[in-house]
Amino acid sequence: MTIHRLQNPPRGLRIDGMSGAAQQRVPFASTVISREAQQAAQRVLASGWVTTGRETAQFEQEFATYVQARHAVAVSSCTAAIELALRALGLPPQSRVLVPTLTFCGAAEAIIHAGLRPALVDVDPRTGMPSPATVALAARTCGQPAAMIVLHFAGAPAPLAELAEAAGLPLSRVVEDAAHALGTFVDDRRVGALSGATCFSFYATKNLPVGEGGMVTTDDEKIAAWIHRARLHGMSADAWRRNTPDGDWEYTVEEAGLKANMTDVQAAIGRAQLHHLYGWQRRREAIAAQYDDALRQVPGLLLPARPAQGRHAWHLYVVRVQDEFEMSRDELIKRLAERRIGTSVHFIPLHHMEYFQHATITPPGGLPGADELFPQLLSLPMHPGLGEESVDRVCAELTRLAPARRAPASHPVRPGLSGRPERHTGLRTLVAGAGEAGQALARDLLGAPGFGLVPVGFVDDDPAKRGTAGLPVLGSLDDTAQVTLAHRVEEVVVAIPGLSPERFRQVTRAAEVSGAGVRYLPSFIAALRRDVVGSDMRSLDVQRLIGRTEIHVVSPEARSIIAGKRVLVTGAGGSIGSELCRQVRGFEPSRLFLLDHDESNLHRLQLELYGDALRDDDIVISDIRDRARIDQVFGELRPQVVFHAAAHKHLPLLERHPCEGVKSNVLGTENLIRAALATEAERFILISTDKAADPVSVLGATKRLAELTVQANAGSPTKLAAVRFGNVLGSRGSLLSVLAEQLASGGPVTVTHRDVERFFMTVEEAVGLVLEAGRMAASGEVFVLDMGDPVKIVDIVHRFARSLNMPDPQIRFTSLRQGEKLKETLFSEQEDCTRTSHPRIFAASQASCPALAQLRQRLPDLYAAAEHNDPAGTRQVLAGLLPSFPSSPATAPRALTEPYPDGF
């Protein structure tokens, strides 16, 4: 096991004809210990309290929030978690507990240590997990079970409800072994609160590596309380609480427990690591997709199934080495080891081990599924620090060792309409219409994974079409909202060319209310069948471009702040504002007011939203810098929810014209906030940028002052908040649109610096963040989406060209411009990143801010300098308000001769 710091992940080397001995080792597993985790451990060690204490209690609370469970109890290991969970059920001694034979030996030992009897369950060779049939057989032949352990093998979702029904048990008697499953979803619910108790592992190689440790989560208060006592000798009071000012030295022991507590050192590491979990999970998904693409045609390798329902956590990537490979699994392990590639086997079946042959109950007839599967199992390298080059090298060696013929491999996944295996790496897509157009669309999507849409089924009003498609018909058009929620649909494509406008609006509204995006024929199918270039940005595979999958941020609960309310969107005609209007409209506001100073964009947007442009009462032509006009608009319309997207945001232009940036981004924001407070609006959400964190550009400085204006007015009846965006892919003037133009022209691609890197998000993610921020807003928070790791621009260029099947482009480096950073950050050095109720959204918190105290006093000076069109004076005042901002330009601004993407 290799241990790496987060900032220096292991990277493989390309093969390039080198001998195996000369190649860098590709470890099977690698522990990532983040810098924050190291600092957290040092903090606890310096405190002098290193056993169970406040850090443990805080970790429990944060982990319960993450997995959406009511209770979490931190323990010493997942094995201890399973034993404690079983003992908490209060089962009679020697009761039978079903457990898969393909599992870690500690699970069976936990049953035995709890005074119970393991009854082995066979597995389905296709999944490595028990099926309802094998569970029912074990329950029938081994004696009625009192409980069951369900393992989410490798991180794949196990069908909990079906297995419990087959065992004749309620879910309250099911204990989940989730050692592999942090981040797994069963259907649309996160593993953590689906059964009686769920047991997680934080071993050094797990998805959340802490070193040692485990966690039990449950919704049952009695189970949580019992485990809380039993983990520390059964004592009724935690030792650390007895040392608090109001603590009591007295305790009692009513039932024998274990010494199985977690220490504060472990908990502090776990809390810090939890912040990185989302990015690590997205990296695991990307590695799995890379393996899928490269190994799909290797004969004799059977790849792991993608779950039809739910989400795979990809703790392990387990292949089956079949006879067609013409080499045994053990021989293949040896050959890969000679090439310095680490692998492993998960697991040796329990009934193959001498002790368990006597200590467990085996169904008559044995366990043939596990016997068939075990000699084929092989786990490939899988950890977040695994670079693309290392994955390529593993795949190249497997391909080279495979037999020469290249017959298509068989895959244990459901085929799509085209007969190809269906993959679940893109957005889950529902096709409205199961006729010829819908089925043609589904076939094209299945054949073009680069578009990033994965069909999961249809909705259609014609009963005759039910069951005629390779994908299921999941309901009628009237069922769109329910189907979208039940199947975690992220995108709906309307594929009924003759659908009436009113019916079309009903379907799109139902999809949007459920949090899904909407596309429609014929324009979408036309885009699908031509090369992706220019404006077809949202058809790209985001995962391949930025190294993570697109996040479905917005929740159905966001509807509660919009439904029946008067909503105003500023900058409505822009790319962000217009997408925001589309999604807001789906939540059925009583009125949706579109405010912009560009009447052409407003007219276009109204046509898109309503099919006509006669709704003049909902269009507001106004400049946010005109305070009297803004006061008039708010006084007449009295919006209850305001989303503020209007801004000047072109970084190099604002360096040349700082006064205009102040007028729009600072004064305009203050005008809107004043009007919102005066008319008692319920919510006000500002759209900001990551460049506001320790700003060095006019764009960043003016947006930071806009954030401070929001915070200065916190505590009023109006709930205010801000959101920081990264670079938004697909927005007008964004990186991809400029790259598409440059690639289409055949000229070199211009990039400022070879090491420049940025955080990226899609338009849909950006709008989802705004809507969720509206729901969570309370007192001037600044919310930030977890966008994973920053990405180098040069990597985006190369990946984008490959996605268009174009040769690697020539890149010309133009050097950083005034106001640009080499690397962006999401939080300033004075800010802390804190968790919110949403697992993928964080908040920037700051104990004190001198600029906030000076804000009202100094803003008039800033406005005066801007009003007099005094760039130097404007910069001087900005520097006085924001210490990180330079009072004078580092270099003289150059002519903008190159195409320059907005915010790049």
CSV table of C-alpha atoms in Angstrom, one decimal, residues 197-533:
chain,number,residue,atom,x,y,z
A,197,ALA,CA,-28.0,-0.3,10.2
A,198,THR,CA,-25.3,0.5,7.7
A,199,CYS,CA,-21.6,-0.2,8.4
A,200,PHE,CA,-18.8,1.8,6.7
A,201,SER,CA,-15.1,1.3,6.6
A,202,PHE,CA,-12.3,4.0,6.6
A,203,TYR,CA,-9.5,1.6,6.1
A,204,ALA,CA,-6.5,3.1,4.3
A,205,THR,CA,-7.6,1.8,0.9
A,206,LYS,CA,-11.3,2.7,1.1
A,207,ASN,CA,-13.1,5.5,-0.7
A,208,LEU,CA,-12.7,7.7,2.4
A,209,PRO,CA,-9.2,6.7,3.7
A,210,VAL,CA,-8.6,7.6,7.4
A,211,GLY,CA,-6.2,4.8,8.3
A,212,GLU,CA,-8.5,2.8,10.5
A,213,GLY,CA,-12.0,3.3,11.7
A,214,GLY,CA,-15.6,2.7,10.8
A,215,MET,CA,-19.1,4.2,11.2
A,216,VAL,CA,-22.5,2.8,11.9
A,217,THR,CA,-25.4,4.9,10.5
A,218,THR,CA,-29.1,4.3,11.2
A,219,ASP,CA,-32.4,6.1,11.4
A,220,ASP,CA,-33.3,4.0,14.5
A,221,GLU,CA,-32.6,6.1,17.7
A,222,LYS,CA,-32.6,3.0,20.0
A,223,ILE,CA,-30.0,1.2,17.8
A,224,ALA,CA,-27.8,4.3,17.7
A,225,ALA,CA,-28.0,4.8,21.5
A,226,TRP,CA,-27.1,1.2,22.2
A,227,ILE,CA,-24.1,1.2,19.8
A,228,HIS,CA,-23.0,4.5,21.3
A,229,ARG,CA,-22.8,2.9,24.7
A,230,ALA,CA,-21.5,-0.5,23.6
A,231,ARG,CA,-18.6,0.8,21.6
A,232,LEU,CA,-16.9,1.9,24.8
A,233,HIS,CA,-17.4,-0.9,27.3
A,234,GLY,CA,-21.1,-0.3,27.6
A,235,MET,CA,-20.5,2.9,29.7
A,236,SER,CA,-23.5,5.2,30.0
A,237,ALA,CA,-21.4,8.4,29.6
A,238,ASP,CA,-18.6,9.2,27.3
A,239,ALA,CA,-15.3,9.7,29.1
A,240,TRP,CA,-14.6,13.0,27.3
A,241,ARG,CA,-17.9,14.5,28.3
A,242,ARG,CA,-17.1,13.8,32.0
A,243,ASN,CA,-14.3,16.3,31.6
A,244,THR,CA,-16.4,19.1,30.3
A,245,PRO,CA,-17.4,22.0,32.7
A,246,ASP,CA,-20.9,20.5,33.2
A,247,GLY,CA,-19.8,16.9,33.1
A,248,ASP,CA,-20.4,14.3,35.7
A,249,TRP,CA,-17.9,11.6,36.8
A,250,GLU,CA,-20.7,9.0,37.4
A,251,TYR,CA,-21.6,6.3,34.9
A,252,THR,CA,-23.0,2.9,34.9
A,253,VAL,CA,-22.7,-0.3,32.8
A,254,GLU,CA,-25.9,-2.1,32.1
A,255,GLU,CA,-24.6,-4.5,29.4
A,256,ALA,CA,-21.2,-5.7,28.4
A,257,GLY,CA,-19.7,-3.8,25.5
A,258,LEU,CA,-16.5,-3.6,23.5
A,259,LYS,CA,-13.5,-1.4,23.3
A,260,ALA,CA,-14.3,-0.2,19.8
A,261,ASN,CA,-14.3,3.6,19.9
A,262,MET,CA,-12.8,5.9,17.3
A,263,THR,CA,-10.1,8.4,18.4
A,264,ASP,CA,-10.1,12.1,17.8
A,265,VAL,CA,-7.1,11.8,15.6
A,266,GLN,CA,-8.9,9.5,13.3
A,267,ALA,CA,-12.0,11.6,13.4
A,268,ALA,CA,-10.1,14.8,12.6
A,269,ILE,CA,-8.5,13.1,9.6
A,270,GLY,CA,-11.9,11.8,8.5
A,271,ARG,CA,-13.6,15.2,8.7
A,272,ALA,CA,-10.8,16.8,6.6
A,273,GLN,CA,-10.9,13.9,4.1
A,274,LEU,CA,-14.7,14.1,3.8
A,275,HIS,CA,-14.3,17.5,2.1
A,276,HIS,CA,-12.4,15.8,-0.8
A,277,LEU,CA,-14.7,12.8,-1.1
A,278,TYR,CA,-16.9,14.1,-4.0
A,279,GLY,CA,-13.8,14.9,-6.2
A,280,TRP,CA,-12.3,11.5,-5.4
A,281,GLN,CA,-15.6,9.7,-6.3
A,282,ARG,CA,-15.8,11.5,-9.6
A,283,ARG,CA,-12.2,10.5,-10.4
A,284,ARG,CA,-13.1,6.8,-9.6
A,285,GLU,CA,-16.0,7.1,-12.1
A,286,ALA,CA,-13.7,8.5,-14.7
A,287,ILE,CA,-11.2,5.7,-14.3
A,288,ALA,CA,-14.0,3.1,-14.6
A,289,ALA,CA,-15.2,4.8,-17.8
A,290,GLN,CA,-11.6,4.7,-19.2
A,291,TYR,CA,-11.3,1.0,-18.4
A,292,ASP,CA,-14.7,0.3,-20.0
A,293,ASP,CA,-13.7,2.1,-23.2
A,294,ALA,CA,-10.2,0.4,-23.5
A,295,LEU,CA,-11.1,-3.1,-22.4
A,296,ARG,CA,-14.5,-3.5,-24.1
A,297,GLN,CA,-13.2,-5.5,-27.0
A,298,VAL,CA,-10.5,-7.6,-25.2
A,299,PRO,CA,-11.6,-11.2,-25.6
A,300,GLY,CA,-12.0,-13.2,-22.4
A,301,LEU,CA,-12.4,-10.2,-20.1
A,302,LEU,CA,-15.9,-9.7,-18.7
A,303,LEU,CA,-16.3,-6.2,-17.4
A,304,PRO,CA,-18.3,-5.1,-14.4
A,305,ALA,CA,-22.0,-4.3,-15.0
A,306,ARG,CA,-23.2,-0.7,-14.8
A,307,PRO,CA,-26.2,-0.6,-12.5
A,308,ALA,CA,-29.5,0.0,-14.3
A,309,GLN,CA,-30.8,1.7,-11.1
A,310,GLY,CA,-28.7,3.5,-8.6
A,311,ARG,CA,-25.1,4.6,-8.7
A,312,HIS,CA,-21.8,2.6,-8.4
A,313,ALA,CA,-19.2,4.0,-6.0
A,314,TRP,CA,-16.4,2.2,-7.8
A,315,HIS,CA,-14.4,1.2,-4.8
A,316,LEU,CA,-13.1,-1.7,-6.9
A,317,TYR,CA,-13.0,-2.4,-10.7
A,318,VAL,CA,-13.5,-6.2,-10.8
A,319,VAL,CA,-13.2,-8.1,-14.1
A,320,ARG,CA,-13.7,-11.8,-14.8
A,321,VAL,CA,-10.9,-13.6,-16.6
A,322,GLN,CA,-12.6,-16.3,-18.7
A,323,ASP,CA,-11.4,-19.3,-20.6
A,324,GLU,CA,-11.4,-17.2,-23.8
A,325,PHE,CA,-8.5,-15.2,-22.4
A,326,GLU,CA,-6.4,-18.3,-22.8
A,327,MET,CA,-4.6,-17.6,-19.5
A,328,SER,CA,-5.6,-18.3,-16.0
A,329,ARG,CA,-6.4,-15.5,-13.6
A,330,ASP,CA,-3.4,-16.5,-11.4
A,331,GLU,CA,-1.1,-16.5,-14.3
A,332,LEU,CA,-2.3,-13.1,-15.4
A,333,ILE,CA,-1.7,-11.7,-11.9
A,334,LYS,CA,1.9,-13.0,-12.1
A,335,ARG,CA,2.5,-11.6,-15.6
A,336,LEU,CA,1.1,-8.2,-14.6
A,337,ALA,CA,3.2,-8.2,-11.5
A,338,GLU,CA,6.3,-8.8,-13.7
A,339,ARG,CA,5.3,-5.6,-15.5
A,340,ARG,CA,5.0,-3.7,-12.1
A,341,ILE,CA,1.3,-3.6,-12.2
A,342,GLY,CA,-0.5,-4.4,-8.9
A,343,THR,CA,-3.8,-6.3,-8.8
A,344,SER,CA,-5.8,-8.1,-6.1
A,345,VAL,CA,-8.6,-10.7,-5.7
A,346,HIS,CA,-11.8,-9.9,-3.9
A,347,PHE,CA,-12.6,-12.2,-2.1
A,348,ILE,CA,-11.7,-15.8,-1.2
A,349,PRO,CA,-15.1,-17.4,-0.6
A,350,LEU,CA,-15.7,-18.2,3.1
A,351,HIS,CA,-16.5,-21.8,2.3
A,352,HIS,CA,-13.0,-22.2,0.8
A,353,MET,CA,-11.5,-21.5,4.3
A,354,GLU,CA,-11.0,-24.3,6.8
A,355,TYR,CA,-12.4,-22.5,9.8
A,356,PHE,CA,-15.6,-21.4,8.2
A,357,GLN,CA,-16.2,-24.8,6.7
A,358,HIS,CA,-17.0,-25.8,10.3
A,359,ALA,CA,-18.3,-22.6,11.8
A,360,THR,CA,-21.0,-21.8,9.2
A,361,ILE,CA,-24.1,-23.4,7.7
A,362,THR,CA,-23.9,-24.2,4.0
A,363,PRO,CA,-26.9,-24.8,1.8
A,364,PRO,CA,-27.3,-28.4,0.6
A,365,GLY,CA,-25.8,-28.6,-2.9
A,366,GLY,CA,-23.0,-26.2,-2.1
A,367,LEU,CA,-22.4,-22.7,-3.5
A,368,PRO,CA,-21.8,-23.2,-7.2
A,369,GLY,CA,-22.1,-19.6,-8.2
A,370,ALA,CA,-19.2,-18.6,-6.0
A,371,ASP,CA,-17.2,-21.6,-7.1
A,372,GLU,CA,-17.6,-20.6,-10.7
A,373,LEU,CA,-16.8,-17.0,-10.1
A,374,PHE,CA,-13.9,-17.1,-7.7
A,375,PRO,CA,-11.2,-18.5,-10.1
A,376,GLN,CA,-12.1,-15.6,-12.5
A,377,LEU,CA,-12.1,-12.6,-10.2
A,378,LEU,CA,-9.4,-10.0,-10.7
A,379,SER,CA,-9.5,-6.4,-9.3
A,380,LEU,CA,-7.5,-3.9,-11.4
A,381,PRO,CA,-5.8,-0.8,-9.9
A,382,MET,CA,-8.4,1.7,-8.7
A,383,HIS,CA,-7.7,4.8,-6.6
A,384,PRO,CA,-8.2,8.5,-7.2
A,385,GLY,CA,-4.5,9.3,-7.7
A,386,LEU,CA,-4.3,6.9,-10.7
A,387,GLY,CA,-3.4,9.0,-13.7
A,388,GLU,CA,-4.8,8.5,-17.2
A,389,GLU,CA,-1.4,7.3,-18.4
A,390,SER,CA,-1.3,4.6,-15.7
A,391,VAL,CA,-4.8,3.4,-16.7
A,392,ASP,CA,-3.7,3.4,-20.3
A,393,ARG,CA,-0.7,1.3,-19.4
A,394,VAL,CA,-2.8,-1.3,-17.5
A,395,CYS,CA,-5.2,-1.6,-20.5
A,396,ALA,CA,-2.3,-1.8,-23.0
A,397,GLU,CA,-0.7,-4.7,-21.0
A,398,LEU,CA,-4.0,-6.6,-20.7
A,399,THR,CA,-4.6,-6.1,-24.4
A,400,ARG,CA,-1.1,-7.3,-25.3
A,401,LEU,CA,-1.5,-10.4,-23.0
A,402,ALA,CA,-4.9,-11.3,-24.5
A,403,PRO,CA,-5.2,-13.7,-27.5
A,404,ALA,CA,-4.5,-12.3,-30.9
A,405,ARG,CA,-8.1,-12.6,-32.2
A,406,ARG,CA,-10.4,-9.7,-31.3
A,407,ALA,CA,-13.8,-11.1,-31.1
A,408,PRO,CA,-16.2,-8.8,-29.3
A,409,ALA,CA,-16.3,-9.5,-25.6
A,410,SER,CA,-19.5,-10.3,-23.8
A,411,HIS,CA,-20.6,-7.9,-21.1
A,412,PRO,CA,-22.9,-8.5,-18.2
A,413,VAL,CA,-25.0,-5.4,-18.9
A,414,ARG,CA,-28.4,-4.9,-20.5
A,415,PRO,CA,-28.1,-4.2,-24.3
A,416,GLY,CA,-29.6,-1.1,-25.7
A,417,LEU,CA,-31.7,-0.8,-28.9
A,418,SER,CA,-28.7,-1.1,-31.1
A,419,GLY,CA,-27.5,-4.3,-29.4
A,420,ARG,CA,-24.5,-2.4,-27.9
A,421,PRO,CA,-24.0,-2.6,-24.1
A,422,GLU,CA,-25.7,0.3,-22.3
A,423,ARG,CA,-23.3,2.4,-20.3
A,424,HIS,CA,-24.2,4.7,-17.5
A,425,THR,CA,-21.5,7.4,-17.6
A,426,GLY,CA,-23.5,10.3,-18.9
A,427,LEU,CA,-26.7,12.1,-17.9
A,428,ARG,CA,-29.6,9.7,-17.2
A,429,THR,CA,-32.0,10.5,-20.1
A,430,LEU,CA,-35.8,9.9,-20.5
A,431,VAL,CA,-37.1,10.0,-24.1
A,432,ALA,CA,-40.6,11.3,-24.4
A,433,GLY,CA,-42.1,9.4,-27.3
A,434,ALA,CA,-41.5,5.7,-28.1
A,435,GLY,CA,-42.3,6.0,-31.8
A,436,GLU,CA,-39.9,5.9,-34.7
A,437,ALA,CA,-38.3,9.3,-33.9
A,438,GLY,CA,-37.8,8.3,-30.2
A,439,GLN,CA,-36.4,4.9,-31.0
A,440,ALA,CA,-34.1,6.4,-33.6
A,441,LEU,CA,-32.9,9.0,-31.1
A,442,ALA,CA,-32.3,6.3,-28.5
A,443,ARG,CA,-30.3,4.3,-31.0
A,444,ASP,CA,-28.2,7.3,-31.9
A,445,LEU,CA,-27.5,8.2,-28.3
A,446,LEU,CA,-26.5,4.7,-27.4
A,447,GLY,CA,-24.1,4.7,-30.4
A,448,ALA,CA,-22.7,8.1,-29.5
A,449,PRO,CA,-21.5,8.0,-25.9
A,450,GLY,CA,-19.5,11.1,-26.4
A,451,PHE,CA,-22.8,13.1,-26.3
A,452,GLY,CA,-23.0,12.3,-22.6
A,453,LEU,CA,-26.7,11.2,-22.6
A,454,VAL,CA,-27.7,7.7,-21.6
A,455,PRO,CA,-31.3,6.7,-22.3
A,456,VAL,CA,-33.0,4.8,-19.5
A,457,GLY,CA,-36.5,4.5,-21.0
A,458,PHE,CA,-39.5,6.1,-22.6
A,459,VAL,CA,-42.7,7.7,-21.7
A,460,ASP,CA,-45.5,7.5,-24.3
A,461,ASP,CA,-49.3,7.7,-24.4
A,462,ASP,CA,-49.8,4.8,-26.8
A,463,PRO,CA,-50.2,1.5,-24.9
A,464,ALA,CA,-49.4,-0.4,-28.1
A,465,LYS,CA,-45.8,0.8,-27.9
A,466,ARG,CA,-45.3,-0.6,-24.4
A,467,GLY,CA,-42.7,-3.3,-24.4
A,468,THR,CA,-41.9,-3.0,-28.1
A,469,ALA,CA,-38.6,-1.1,-27.5
A,470,GLY,CA,-35.3,-2.4,-26.3
A,471,LEU,CA,-35.7,0.1,-23.4
A,472,PRO,CA,-38.8,0.0,-21.2
A,473,VAL,CA,-41.7,2.3,-21.6
A,474,LEU,CA,-41.9,3.6,-18.0
A,475,GLY,CA,-45.3,5.4,-18.2
A,476,SER,CA,-47.4,7.9,-20.1
A,477,LEU,CA,-46.6,11.5,-20.8
A,478,ASP,CA,-48.7,12.4,-17.8
A,479,ASP,CA,-46.3,10.3,-15.7
A,480,THR,CA,-43.2,12.4,-16.7
A,481,ALA,CA,-42.7,14.0,-13.3
A,482,GLN,CA,-43.1,10.7,-11.3
A,483,VAL,CA,-40.8,8.8,-13.7
A,484,THR,CA,-38.2,11.5,-13.7
A,485,LEU,CA,-38.0,11.4,-9.9
A,486,ALA,CA,-38.3,7.6,-9.5
A,487,HIS,CA,-35.5,6.9,-12.1
A,488,ARG,CA,-33.2,9.8,-11.2
A,489,VAL,CA,-33.6,11.3,-14.7
A,490,GLU,CA,-31.4,14.3,-15.4
A,491,GLU,CA,-32.4,15.1,-18.9
A,492,VAL,CA,-35.6,14.7,-20.9
A,493,VAL,CA,-35.6,14.7,-24.7
A,494,VAL,CA,-39.1,15.3,-26.3
A,495,ALA,CA,-39.1,13.1,-29.4
A,496,ILE,CA,-42.7,13.5,-30.7
A,497,PRO,CA,-42.5,15.8,-33.7
A,498,GLY,CA,-46.3,16.3,-33.9
A,499,LEU,CA,-46.9,17.1,-30.3
A,500,SER,CA,-49.2,20.0,-29.8
A,501,PRO,CA,-47.7,23.2,-28.2
A,502,GLU,CA,-49.9,22.9,-25.1
A,503,ARG,CA,-49.0,19.2,-24.6
A,504,PHE,CA,-45.4,20.0,-25.2
A,505,ARG,CA,-45.5,22.7,-22.5
A,506,GLN,CA,-47.1,20.2,-20.0
A,507,VAL,CA,-44.4,17.6,-20.5
A,508,THR,CA,-41.5,20.1,-20.3
A,509,ARG,CA,-43.0,21.8,-17.2
A,510,ALA,CA,-43.3,18.3,-15.5
A,511,ALA,CA,-39.7,17.5,-16.3
A,512,GLU,CA,-38.4,20.9,-15.1
A,513,VAL,CA,-40.4,20.7,-11.9
A,514,SER,CA,-38.7,17.5,-11.1
A,515,GLY,CA,-35.3,19.1,-11.6
A,516,ALA,CA,-34.5,17.7,-15.1
A,517,GLY,CA,-33.2,19.6,-18.1
A,518,VAL,CA,-35.3,19.5,-21.3
A,519,ARG,CA,-34.3,19.2,-25.0
A,520,TYR,CA,-36.5,18.5,-28.0
A,521,LEU,CA,-36.7,17.5,-31.6
A,522,PRO,CA,-36.1,18.3,-34.3
A,523,SER,CA,-33.2,20.7,-33.4
A,524,PHE,CA,-31.6,18.3,-31.0
A,525,ILE,CA,-31.6,15.3,-33.4
A,526,ALA,CA,-30.1,17.6,-36.0
A,527,ALA,CA,-27.3,18.5,-33.7
A,528,LEU,CA,-26.8,14.8,-32.8
A,529,ARG,CA,-26.3,13.8,-36.4
A,530,ARG,CA,-23.7,16.4,-37.3
A,531,ASP,CA,-20.2,17.1,-36.0
A,532,VAL,CA,-20.2,18.8,-32.6
A,533,VAL,CA,-18.9,22.3,-33.3
